[in-house]
CSV table of C-alpha atoms in Angstrom, one decimal:
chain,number,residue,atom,x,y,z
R,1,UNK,CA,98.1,78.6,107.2
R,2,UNK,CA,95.0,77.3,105.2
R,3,UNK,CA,95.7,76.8,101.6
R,4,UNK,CA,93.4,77.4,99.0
R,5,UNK,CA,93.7,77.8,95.2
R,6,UNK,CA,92.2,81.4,94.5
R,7,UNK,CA,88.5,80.9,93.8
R,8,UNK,CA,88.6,83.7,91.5
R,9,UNK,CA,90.8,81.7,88.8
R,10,UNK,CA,88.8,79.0,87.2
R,11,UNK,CA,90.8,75.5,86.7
R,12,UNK,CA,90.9,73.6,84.0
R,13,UNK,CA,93.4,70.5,82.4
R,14,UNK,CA,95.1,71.4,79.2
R,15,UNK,CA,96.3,67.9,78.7
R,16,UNK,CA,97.0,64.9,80.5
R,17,UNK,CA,99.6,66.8,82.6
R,18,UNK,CA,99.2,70.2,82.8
R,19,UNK,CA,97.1,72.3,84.7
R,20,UNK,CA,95.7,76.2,83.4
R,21,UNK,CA,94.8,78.2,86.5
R,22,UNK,CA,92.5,81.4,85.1
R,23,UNK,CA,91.3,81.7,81.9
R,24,UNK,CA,92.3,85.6,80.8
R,25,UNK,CA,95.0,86.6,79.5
R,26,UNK,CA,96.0,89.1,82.6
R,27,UNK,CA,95.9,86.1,84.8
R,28,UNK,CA,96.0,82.1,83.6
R,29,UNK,CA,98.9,80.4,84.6
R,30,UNK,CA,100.1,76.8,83.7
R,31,UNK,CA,101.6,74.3,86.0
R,32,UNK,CA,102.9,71.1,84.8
R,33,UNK,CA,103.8,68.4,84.4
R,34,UNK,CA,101.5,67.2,87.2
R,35,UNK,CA,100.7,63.6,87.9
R,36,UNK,CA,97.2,62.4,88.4
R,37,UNK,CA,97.4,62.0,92.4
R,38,UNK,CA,98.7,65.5,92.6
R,39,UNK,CA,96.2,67.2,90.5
R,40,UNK,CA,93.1,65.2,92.7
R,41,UNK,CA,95.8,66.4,95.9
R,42,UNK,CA,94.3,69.8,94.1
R,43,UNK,CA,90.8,69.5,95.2
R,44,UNK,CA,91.5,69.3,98.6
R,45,UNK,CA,93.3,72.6,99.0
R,46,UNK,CA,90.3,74.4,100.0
R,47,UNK,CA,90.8,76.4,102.6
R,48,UNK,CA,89.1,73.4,105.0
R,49,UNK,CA,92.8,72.5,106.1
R,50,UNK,CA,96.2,73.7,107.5
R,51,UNK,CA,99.3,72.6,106.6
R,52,UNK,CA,99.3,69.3,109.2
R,53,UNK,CA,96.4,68.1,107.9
R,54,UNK,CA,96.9,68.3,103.9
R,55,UNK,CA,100.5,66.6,104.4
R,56,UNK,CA,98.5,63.8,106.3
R,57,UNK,CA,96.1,63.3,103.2
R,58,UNK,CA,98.9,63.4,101.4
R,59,UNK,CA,100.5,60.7,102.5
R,60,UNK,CA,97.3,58.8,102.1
R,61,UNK,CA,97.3,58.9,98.6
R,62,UNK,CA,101.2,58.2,98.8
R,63,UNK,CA,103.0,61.1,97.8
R,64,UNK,CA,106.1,61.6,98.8
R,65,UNK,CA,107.6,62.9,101.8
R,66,UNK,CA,107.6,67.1,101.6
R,67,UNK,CA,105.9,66.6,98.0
R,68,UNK,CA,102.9,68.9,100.0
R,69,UNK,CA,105.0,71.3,101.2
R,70,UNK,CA,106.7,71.8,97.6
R,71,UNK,CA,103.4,72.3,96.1
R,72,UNK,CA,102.2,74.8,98.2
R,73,UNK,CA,105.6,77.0,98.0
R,74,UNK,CA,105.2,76.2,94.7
R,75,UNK,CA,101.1,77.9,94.1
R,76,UNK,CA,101.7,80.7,96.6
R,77,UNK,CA,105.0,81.9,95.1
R,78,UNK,CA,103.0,81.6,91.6
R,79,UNK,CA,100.6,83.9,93.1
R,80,UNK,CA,97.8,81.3,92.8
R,81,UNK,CA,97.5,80.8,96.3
R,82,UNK,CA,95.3,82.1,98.9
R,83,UNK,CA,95.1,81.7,102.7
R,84,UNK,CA,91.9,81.2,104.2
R,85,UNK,CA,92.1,82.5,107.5
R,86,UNK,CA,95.5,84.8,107.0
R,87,UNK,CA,95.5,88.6,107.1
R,88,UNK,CA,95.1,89.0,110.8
R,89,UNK,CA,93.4,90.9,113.6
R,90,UNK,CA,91.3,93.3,111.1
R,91,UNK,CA,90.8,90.7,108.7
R,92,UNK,CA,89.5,87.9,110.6
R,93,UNK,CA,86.8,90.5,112.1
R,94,UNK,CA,85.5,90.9,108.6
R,95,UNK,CA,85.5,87.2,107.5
R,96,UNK,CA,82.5,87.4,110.7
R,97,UNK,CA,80.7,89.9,109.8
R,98,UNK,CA,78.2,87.9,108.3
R,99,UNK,CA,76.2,89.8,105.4
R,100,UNK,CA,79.1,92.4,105.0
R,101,UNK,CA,81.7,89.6,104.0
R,102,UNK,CA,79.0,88.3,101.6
R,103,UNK,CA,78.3,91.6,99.7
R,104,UNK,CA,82.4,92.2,99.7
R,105,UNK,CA,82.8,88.3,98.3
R,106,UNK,CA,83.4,89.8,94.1
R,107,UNK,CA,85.4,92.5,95.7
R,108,UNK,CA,87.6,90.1,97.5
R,109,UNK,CA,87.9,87.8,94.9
R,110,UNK,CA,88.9,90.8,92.5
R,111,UNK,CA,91.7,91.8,94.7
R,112,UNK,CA,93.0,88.3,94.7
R,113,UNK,CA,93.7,88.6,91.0
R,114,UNK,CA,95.9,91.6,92.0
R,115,UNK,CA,98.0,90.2,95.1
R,116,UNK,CA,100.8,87.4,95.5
R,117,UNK,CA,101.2,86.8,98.8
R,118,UNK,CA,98.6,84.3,100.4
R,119,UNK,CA,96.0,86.7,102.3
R,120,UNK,CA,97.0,89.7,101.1
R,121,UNK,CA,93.7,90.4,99.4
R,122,UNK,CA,91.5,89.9,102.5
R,123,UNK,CA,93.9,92.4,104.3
R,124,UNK,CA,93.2,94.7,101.7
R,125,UNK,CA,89.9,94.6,102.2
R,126,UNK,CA,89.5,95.0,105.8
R,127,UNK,CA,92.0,97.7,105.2
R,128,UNK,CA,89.7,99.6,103.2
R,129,UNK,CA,87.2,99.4,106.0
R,130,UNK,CA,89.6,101.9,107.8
R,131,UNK,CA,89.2,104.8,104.9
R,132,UNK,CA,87.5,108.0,104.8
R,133,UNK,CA,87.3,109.5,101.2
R,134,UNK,CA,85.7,112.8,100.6
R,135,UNK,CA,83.7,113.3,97.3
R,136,UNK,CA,83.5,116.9,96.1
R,137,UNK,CA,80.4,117.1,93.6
R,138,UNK,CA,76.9,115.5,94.4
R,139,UNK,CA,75.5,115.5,90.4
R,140,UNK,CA,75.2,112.8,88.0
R,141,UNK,CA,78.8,111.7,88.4
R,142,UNK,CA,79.9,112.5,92.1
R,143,UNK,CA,77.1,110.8,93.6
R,144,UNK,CA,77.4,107.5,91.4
R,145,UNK,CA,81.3,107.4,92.4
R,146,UNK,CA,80.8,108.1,96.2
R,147,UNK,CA,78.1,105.1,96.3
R,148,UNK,CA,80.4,102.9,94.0
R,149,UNK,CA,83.4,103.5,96.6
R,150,UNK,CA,81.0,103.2,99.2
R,151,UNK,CA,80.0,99.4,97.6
R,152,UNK,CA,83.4,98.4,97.4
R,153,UNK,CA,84.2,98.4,101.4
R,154,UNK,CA,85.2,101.9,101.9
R,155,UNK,CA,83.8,102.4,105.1
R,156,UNK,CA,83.6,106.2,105.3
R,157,UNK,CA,82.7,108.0,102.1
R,158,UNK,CA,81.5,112.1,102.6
R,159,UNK,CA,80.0,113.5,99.6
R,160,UNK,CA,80.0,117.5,99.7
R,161,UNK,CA,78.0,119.7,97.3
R,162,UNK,CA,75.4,123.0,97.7
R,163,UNK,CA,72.5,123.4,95.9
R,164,UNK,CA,68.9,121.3,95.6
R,165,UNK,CA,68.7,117.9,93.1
R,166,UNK,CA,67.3,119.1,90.0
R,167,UNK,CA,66.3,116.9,87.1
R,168,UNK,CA,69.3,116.9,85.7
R,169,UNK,CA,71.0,115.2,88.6
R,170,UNK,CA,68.8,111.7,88.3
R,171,UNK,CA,71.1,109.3,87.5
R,172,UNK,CA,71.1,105.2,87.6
R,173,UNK,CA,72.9,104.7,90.9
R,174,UNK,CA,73.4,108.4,91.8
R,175,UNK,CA,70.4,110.5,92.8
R,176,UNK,CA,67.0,109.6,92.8
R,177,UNK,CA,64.0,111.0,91.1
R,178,UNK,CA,62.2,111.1,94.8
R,179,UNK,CA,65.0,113.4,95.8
R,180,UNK,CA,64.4,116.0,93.5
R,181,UNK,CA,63.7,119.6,95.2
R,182,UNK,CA,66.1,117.7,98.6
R,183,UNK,CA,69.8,118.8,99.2
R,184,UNK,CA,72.0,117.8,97.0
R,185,UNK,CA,74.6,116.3,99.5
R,186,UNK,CA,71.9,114.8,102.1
R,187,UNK,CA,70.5,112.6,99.2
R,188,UNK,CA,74.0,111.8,98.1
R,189,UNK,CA,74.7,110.9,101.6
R,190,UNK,CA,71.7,108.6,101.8
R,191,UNK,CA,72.5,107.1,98.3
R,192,UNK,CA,76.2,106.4,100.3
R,193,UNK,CA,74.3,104.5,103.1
R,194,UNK,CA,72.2,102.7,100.8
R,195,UNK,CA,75.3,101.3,98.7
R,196,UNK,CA,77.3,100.2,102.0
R,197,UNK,CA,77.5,96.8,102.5
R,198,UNK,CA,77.2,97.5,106.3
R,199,UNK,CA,77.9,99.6,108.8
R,200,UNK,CA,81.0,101.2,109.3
R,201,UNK,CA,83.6,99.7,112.2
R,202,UNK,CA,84.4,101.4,115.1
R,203,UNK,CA,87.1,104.4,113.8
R,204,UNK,CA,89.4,102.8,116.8
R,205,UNK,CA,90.2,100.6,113.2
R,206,UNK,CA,91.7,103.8,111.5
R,207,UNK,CA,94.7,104.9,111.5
R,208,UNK,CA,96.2,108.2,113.6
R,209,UNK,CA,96.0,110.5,111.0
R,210,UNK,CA,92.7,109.4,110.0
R,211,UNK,CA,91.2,109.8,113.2
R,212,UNK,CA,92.6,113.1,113.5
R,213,UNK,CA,90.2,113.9,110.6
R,214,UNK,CA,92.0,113.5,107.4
R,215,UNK,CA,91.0,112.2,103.9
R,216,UNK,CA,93.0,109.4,102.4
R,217,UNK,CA,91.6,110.5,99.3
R,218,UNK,CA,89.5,113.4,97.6
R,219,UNK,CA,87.9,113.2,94.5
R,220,UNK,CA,86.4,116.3,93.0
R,221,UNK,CA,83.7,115.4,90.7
R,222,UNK,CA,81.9,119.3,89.9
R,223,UNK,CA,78.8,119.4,88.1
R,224,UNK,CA,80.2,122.8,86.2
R,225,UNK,CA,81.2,121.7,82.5
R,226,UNK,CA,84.1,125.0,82.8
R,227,UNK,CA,85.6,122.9,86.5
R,228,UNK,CA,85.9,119.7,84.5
R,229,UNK,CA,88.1,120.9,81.7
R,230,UNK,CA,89.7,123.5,83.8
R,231,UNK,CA,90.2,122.6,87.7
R,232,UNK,CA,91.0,125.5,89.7
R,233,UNK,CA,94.6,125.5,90.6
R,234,UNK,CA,93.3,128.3,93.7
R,235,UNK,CA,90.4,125.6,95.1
R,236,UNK,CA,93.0,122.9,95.0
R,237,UNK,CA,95.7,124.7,97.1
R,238,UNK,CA,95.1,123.9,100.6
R,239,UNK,CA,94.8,120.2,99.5
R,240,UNK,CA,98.5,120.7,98.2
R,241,UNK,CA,99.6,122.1,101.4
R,242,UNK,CA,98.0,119.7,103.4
R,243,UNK,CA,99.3,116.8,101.0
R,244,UNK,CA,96.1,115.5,100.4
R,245,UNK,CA,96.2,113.3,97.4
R,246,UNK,CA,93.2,113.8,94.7
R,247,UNK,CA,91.4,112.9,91.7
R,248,UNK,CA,89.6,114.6,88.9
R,249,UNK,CA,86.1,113.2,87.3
R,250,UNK,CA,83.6,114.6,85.1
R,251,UNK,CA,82.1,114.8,81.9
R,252,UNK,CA,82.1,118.1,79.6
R,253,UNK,CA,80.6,118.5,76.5
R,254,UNK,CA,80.0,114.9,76.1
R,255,UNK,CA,83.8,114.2,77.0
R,256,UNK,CA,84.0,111.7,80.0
R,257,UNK,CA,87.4,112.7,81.7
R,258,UNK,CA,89.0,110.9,84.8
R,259,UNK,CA,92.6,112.3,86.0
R,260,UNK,CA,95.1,113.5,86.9
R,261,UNK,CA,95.3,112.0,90.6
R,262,UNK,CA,97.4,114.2,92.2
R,263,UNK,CA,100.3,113.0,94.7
R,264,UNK,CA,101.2,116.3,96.0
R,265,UNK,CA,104.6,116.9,95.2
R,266,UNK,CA,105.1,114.1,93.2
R,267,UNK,CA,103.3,114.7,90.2
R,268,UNK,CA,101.3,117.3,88.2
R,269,UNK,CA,98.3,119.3,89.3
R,270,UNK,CA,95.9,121.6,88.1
R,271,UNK,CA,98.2,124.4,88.5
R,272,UNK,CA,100.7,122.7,86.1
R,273,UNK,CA,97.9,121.9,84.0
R,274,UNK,CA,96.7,126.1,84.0
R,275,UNK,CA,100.5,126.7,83.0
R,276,UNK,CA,101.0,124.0,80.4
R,277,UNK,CA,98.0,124.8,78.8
R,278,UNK,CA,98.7,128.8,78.7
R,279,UNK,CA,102.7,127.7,77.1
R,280,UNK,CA,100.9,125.8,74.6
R,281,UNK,CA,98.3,128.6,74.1
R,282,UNK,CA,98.4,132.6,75.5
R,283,UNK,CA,94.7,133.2,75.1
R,284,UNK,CA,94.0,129.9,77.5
R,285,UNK,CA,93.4,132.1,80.4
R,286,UNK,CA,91.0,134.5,78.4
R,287,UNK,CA,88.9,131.5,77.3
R,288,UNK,CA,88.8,130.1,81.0
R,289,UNK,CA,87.7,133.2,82.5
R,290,UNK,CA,85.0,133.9,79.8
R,291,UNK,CA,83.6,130.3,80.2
R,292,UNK,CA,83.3,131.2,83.8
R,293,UNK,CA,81.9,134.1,83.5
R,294,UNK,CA,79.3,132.8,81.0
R,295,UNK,CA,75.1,132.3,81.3
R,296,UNK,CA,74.8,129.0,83.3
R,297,UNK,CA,73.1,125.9,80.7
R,298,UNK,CA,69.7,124.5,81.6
R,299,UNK,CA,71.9,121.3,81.6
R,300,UNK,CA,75.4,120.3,80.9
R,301,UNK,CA,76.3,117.7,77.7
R,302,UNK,CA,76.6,114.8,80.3
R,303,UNK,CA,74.3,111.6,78.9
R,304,UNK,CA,73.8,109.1,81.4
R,305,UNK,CA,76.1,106.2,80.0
R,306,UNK,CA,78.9,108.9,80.0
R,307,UNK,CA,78.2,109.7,83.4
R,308,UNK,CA,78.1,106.2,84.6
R,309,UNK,CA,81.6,105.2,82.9
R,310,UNK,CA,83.5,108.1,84.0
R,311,UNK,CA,81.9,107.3,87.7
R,312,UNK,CA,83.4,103.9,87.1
R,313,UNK,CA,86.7,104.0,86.0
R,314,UNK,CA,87.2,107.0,88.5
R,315,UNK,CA,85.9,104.6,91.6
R,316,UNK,CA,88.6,102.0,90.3
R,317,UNK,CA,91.3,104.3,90.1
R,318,UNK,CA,90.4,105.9,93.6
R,319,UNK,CA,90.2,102.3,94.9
R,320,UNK,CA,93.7,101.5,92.9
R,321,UNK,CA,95.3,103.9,94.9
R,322,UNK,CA,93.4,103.3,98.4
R,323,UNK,CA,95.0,99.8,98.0
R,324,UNK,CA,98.0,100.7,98.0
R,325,UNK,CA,99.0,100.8,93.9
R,326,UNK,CA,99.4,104.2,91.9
R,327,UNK,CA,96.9,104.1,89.0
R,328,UNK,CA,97.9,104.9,84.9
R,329,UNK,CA,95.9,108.7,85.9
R,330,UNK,CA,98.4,109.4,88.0
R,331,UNK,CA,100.2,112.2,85.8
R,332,UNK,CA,97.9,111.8,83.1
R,333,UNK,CA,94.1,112.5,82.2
R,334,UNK,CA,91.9,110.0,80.5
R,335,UNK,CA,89.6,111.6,78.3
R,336,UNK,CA,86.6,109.5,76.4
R,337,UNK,CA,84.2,111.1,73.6
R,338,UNK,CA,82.1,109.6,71.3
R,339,UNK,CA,81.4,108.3,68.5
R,340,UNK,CA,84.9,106.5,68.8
R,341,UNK,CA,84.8,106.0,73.0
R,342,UNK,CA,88.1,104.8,72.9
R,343,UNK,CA,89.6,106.0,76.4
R,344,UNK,CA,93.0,108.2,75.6
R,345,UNK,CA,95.8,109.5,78.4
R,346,UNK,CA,97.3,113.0,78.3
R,347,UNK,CA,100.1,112.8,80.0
R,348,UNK,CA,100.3,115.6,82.7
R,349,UNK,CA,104.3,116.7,83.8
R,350,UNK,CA,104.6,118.8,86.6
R,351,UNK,CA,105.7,122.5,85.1
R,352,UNK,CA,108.4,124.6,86.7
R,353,UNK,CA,106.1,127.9,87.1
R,354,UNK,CA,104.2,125.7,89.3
R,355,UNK,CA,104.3,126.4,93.3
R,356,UNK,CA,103.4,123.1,94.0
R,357,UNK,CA,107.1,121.3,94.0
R,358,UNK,CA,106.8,118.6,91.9
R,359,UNK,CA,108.7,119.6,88.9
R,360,UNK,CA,112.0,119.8,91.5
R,361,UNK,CA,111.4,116.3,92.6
R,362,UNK,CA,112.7,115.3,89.4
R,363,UNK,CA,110.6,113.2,86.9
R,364,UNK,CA,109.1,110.3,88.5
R,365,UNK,CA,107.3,107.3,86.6
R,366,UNK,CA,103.8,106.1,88.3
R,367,UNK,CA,102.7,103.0,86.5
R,368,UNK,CA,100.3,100.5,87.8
R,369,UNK,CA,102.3,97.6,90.1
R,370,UNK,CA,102.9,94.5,88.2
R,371,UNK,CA,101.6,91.3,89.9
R,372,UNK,CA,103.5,88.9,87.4
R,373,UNK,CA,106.1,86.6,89.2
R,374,UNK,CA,109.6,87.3,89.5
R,375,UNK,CA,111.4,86.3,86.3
R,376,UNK,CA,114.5,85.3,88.5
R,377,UNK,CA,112.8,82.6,90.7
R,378,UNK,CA,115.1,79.4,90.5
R,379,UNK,CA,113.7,76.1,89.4
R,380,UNK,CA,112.7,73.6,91.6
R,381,UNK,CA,112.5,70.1,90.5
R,382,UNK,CA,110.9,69.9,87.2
R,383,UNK,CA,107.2,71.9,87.7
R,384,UNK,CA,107.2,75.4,86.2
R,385,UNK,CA,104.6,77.6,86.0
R,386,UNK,CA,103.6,79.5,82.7
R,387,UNK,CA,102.0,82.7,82.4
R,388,UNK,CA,99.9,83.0,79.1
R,389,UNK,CA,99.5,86.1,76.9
R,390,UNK,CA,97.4,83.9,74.8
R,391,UNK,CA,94.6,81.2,76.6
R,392,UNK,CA,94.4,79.4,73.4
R,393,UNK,CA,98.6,78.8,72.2
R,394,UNK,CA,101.3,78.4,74.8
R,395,UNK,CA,104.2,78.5,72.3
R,396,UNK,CA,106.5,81.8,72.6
R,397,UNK,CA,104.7,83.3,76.3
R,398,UNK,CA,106.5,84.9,79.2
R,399,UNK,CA,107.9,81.9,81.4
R,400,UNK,CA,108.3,82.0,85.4
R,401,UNK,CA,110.2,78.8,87.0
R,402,UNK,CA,109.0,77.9,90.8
């Protein structure tokens, strides 16, 4: 192992003895009281040295014996704790990739924030360098999100749409103004490439099922106003039956919506949202098929800064759940509108007419994992660790012992 304080959480003293790791709210801890040889002991816990090495300097600036060893159980089970060359085969492979590990650098730092085991983030990352993720929708949103994912590592990203780029689809990060009059998924393809921070590895890096062909996500982004605010149950079928987990995005009238995902099975889908809606309103199903049968718009009520929000949030809630953590749409929909843009969740429960199973699972809670430290740790010696709710008062905040 080769210990380093996560970059990503700026330190800083808060007195004489007591050290604030991170400076949010979501993420500053406090670790005291440390003494003055410790705290320069600190510095050199940066990723330059393993374990033999740091208890050498260590007792060249007289700590005492296994004083090294405490700290560093200490900062890792804290969560503060990284290891430099940790996360294995997969992982080490990226740390040499040269210009692909510097583009991934905010990403990996990002994840850091969300792990507690040393080295967990880099193995997230290489991880996601084993994906393929299928975007369904190629206009102003869908083709911003597939080049976001494709940003953030995922090293397969297939966007899949008909139709030429009009106007209409020109979007900041999505399509082009060049590519108007081009295929719609070609240029969204090439707008895929152009956000990769490299080429993809060899697919011998994926797992079975993945090289068998399968999607470890879907996200279905339509340009049609009607698809956003009513997915069809019917298109999203054989993604049920073949388990294939997925996620709404769009915008309609002006309404940026993202969710739910779907976990098939597990929790609600468009079908239960097509029968909740009809319990809560008979004429829903008149209205839907009258929308769809309507005179196509020129252009849809989807602004640009809506577009590129929705695309957003979306890409982090796909990328939530690539890593391994089940995102707050899960079972819900976000929906935005202005003037207030406050983001809202409708909960979404799975509904008993619906063939897709997952109102006889029982009800099941999906709620973003929690990264905080066990509250049961035992204290060692007399360094604890606090985690502040508030940078700028200590008094009253959630405690953790180490």
């Amino acid at each position: 192992m080769h210990p380093t304080v996560k970059p990503a959480l700026r330190r800083g003293w808060r007195d004489l003895n007591t050290v604030q790791f991170g400076m949010t709210p979501a993420h500053a801890l406090t670790l005291g009281p440390v003494d003055t040889a410790t705290g320069s002991f600190l510095d050199l816990m940066d990723g330059t040295r393993g374990l033999p090495l740091l208890r050498e300097e260590g007792r060249r600036m007289d700590l005492p014996d296994g004083h090294v060893d405490r700290l560093v159980q200490r900062l890792a089970r804290a969560g503060v704790l990284d290891d430099a060359r940790g996360g294995g085969a997969r992982a080490a492979a990226l740390r040499e990739s040269g210009q692909v590990m510097d583009r991934l650098r905010p990403e990996l730092a990002a994840l850091s924030l969300l792990t507690s085991e040393p080295a967990d983030a880099i193995e997230g990352l290489a991880a996601r360098r084993g994906l393929r993720v299928q975007v369904r929708g190629a206009g102003r949103v869908g083709t911003a999100l597939a080049a976001l994912l494709s940003a953030a590592g995922v090293a397969e990203v297939e966007v899949r749409d008909g139709g030429l780029v009009e106007a209409a689809d020109v979007a900041p990060g999505g399509q082009p103004a060049e590519a108007i009059g081009e295929r719609r998924d070609e240029s969204a393809r090439r707008a895929v490439r152009r956000a990769a921070p490299g080429p993809a590895p060899r697919r011998s890096t994926a797992s079975p099922a993945e090289q068998a062909g399968g999607f470890s996500l879907v996200v279905i982004a339509p340009r049609d106003e009607v698809s956003v605010h009513a997915p069809s149950p019917t298109a999203a079928e054989p993604l049920i039956a073949s388990g294939t987990p997925h996620l709404y995005a769009g915008v309609v009238e002006g309404t940026g919506v993202v969710g739910p995902l779907v976990l098939p099975g597990e929790t609600g889908c468009a079908g239960c949202l097509h029968h909740t809606r009809t319990d809560l309103d008979p004429a829903w199903p008149r209205l839907v098929a009258q929308w769809h049968s309507g005179r196509r718009r020129a252009a849809g009520a989807c602004d640009v800064t809506m577009a590129t929000a929705v695309a957003g949030l979306a890409a982090a809630h796909a990328l939530m759940f690539l890593d391994g953590r089940t995102p707050s749409s899960a079972g819900a929909r976000w929906e935005i509108a202005a003037p207030a843009l406050r983001w809202r969740s409708r909960p979404l429960l799975p509904h008993g007419a619906c063939p897709c199973g997952a109102s006889r699972k029982g009800k099941r809670e999906h709620t973003p994992e929690d990264r905080e430290p066990h509250a049961t740790m035992a204290v060692q010696h007399s360094t604890e660790f606090r985690r502040t709710t508030d940078t700028a008062r200590l008094a009253g905040t959630w405690r953790a012992h180490v």
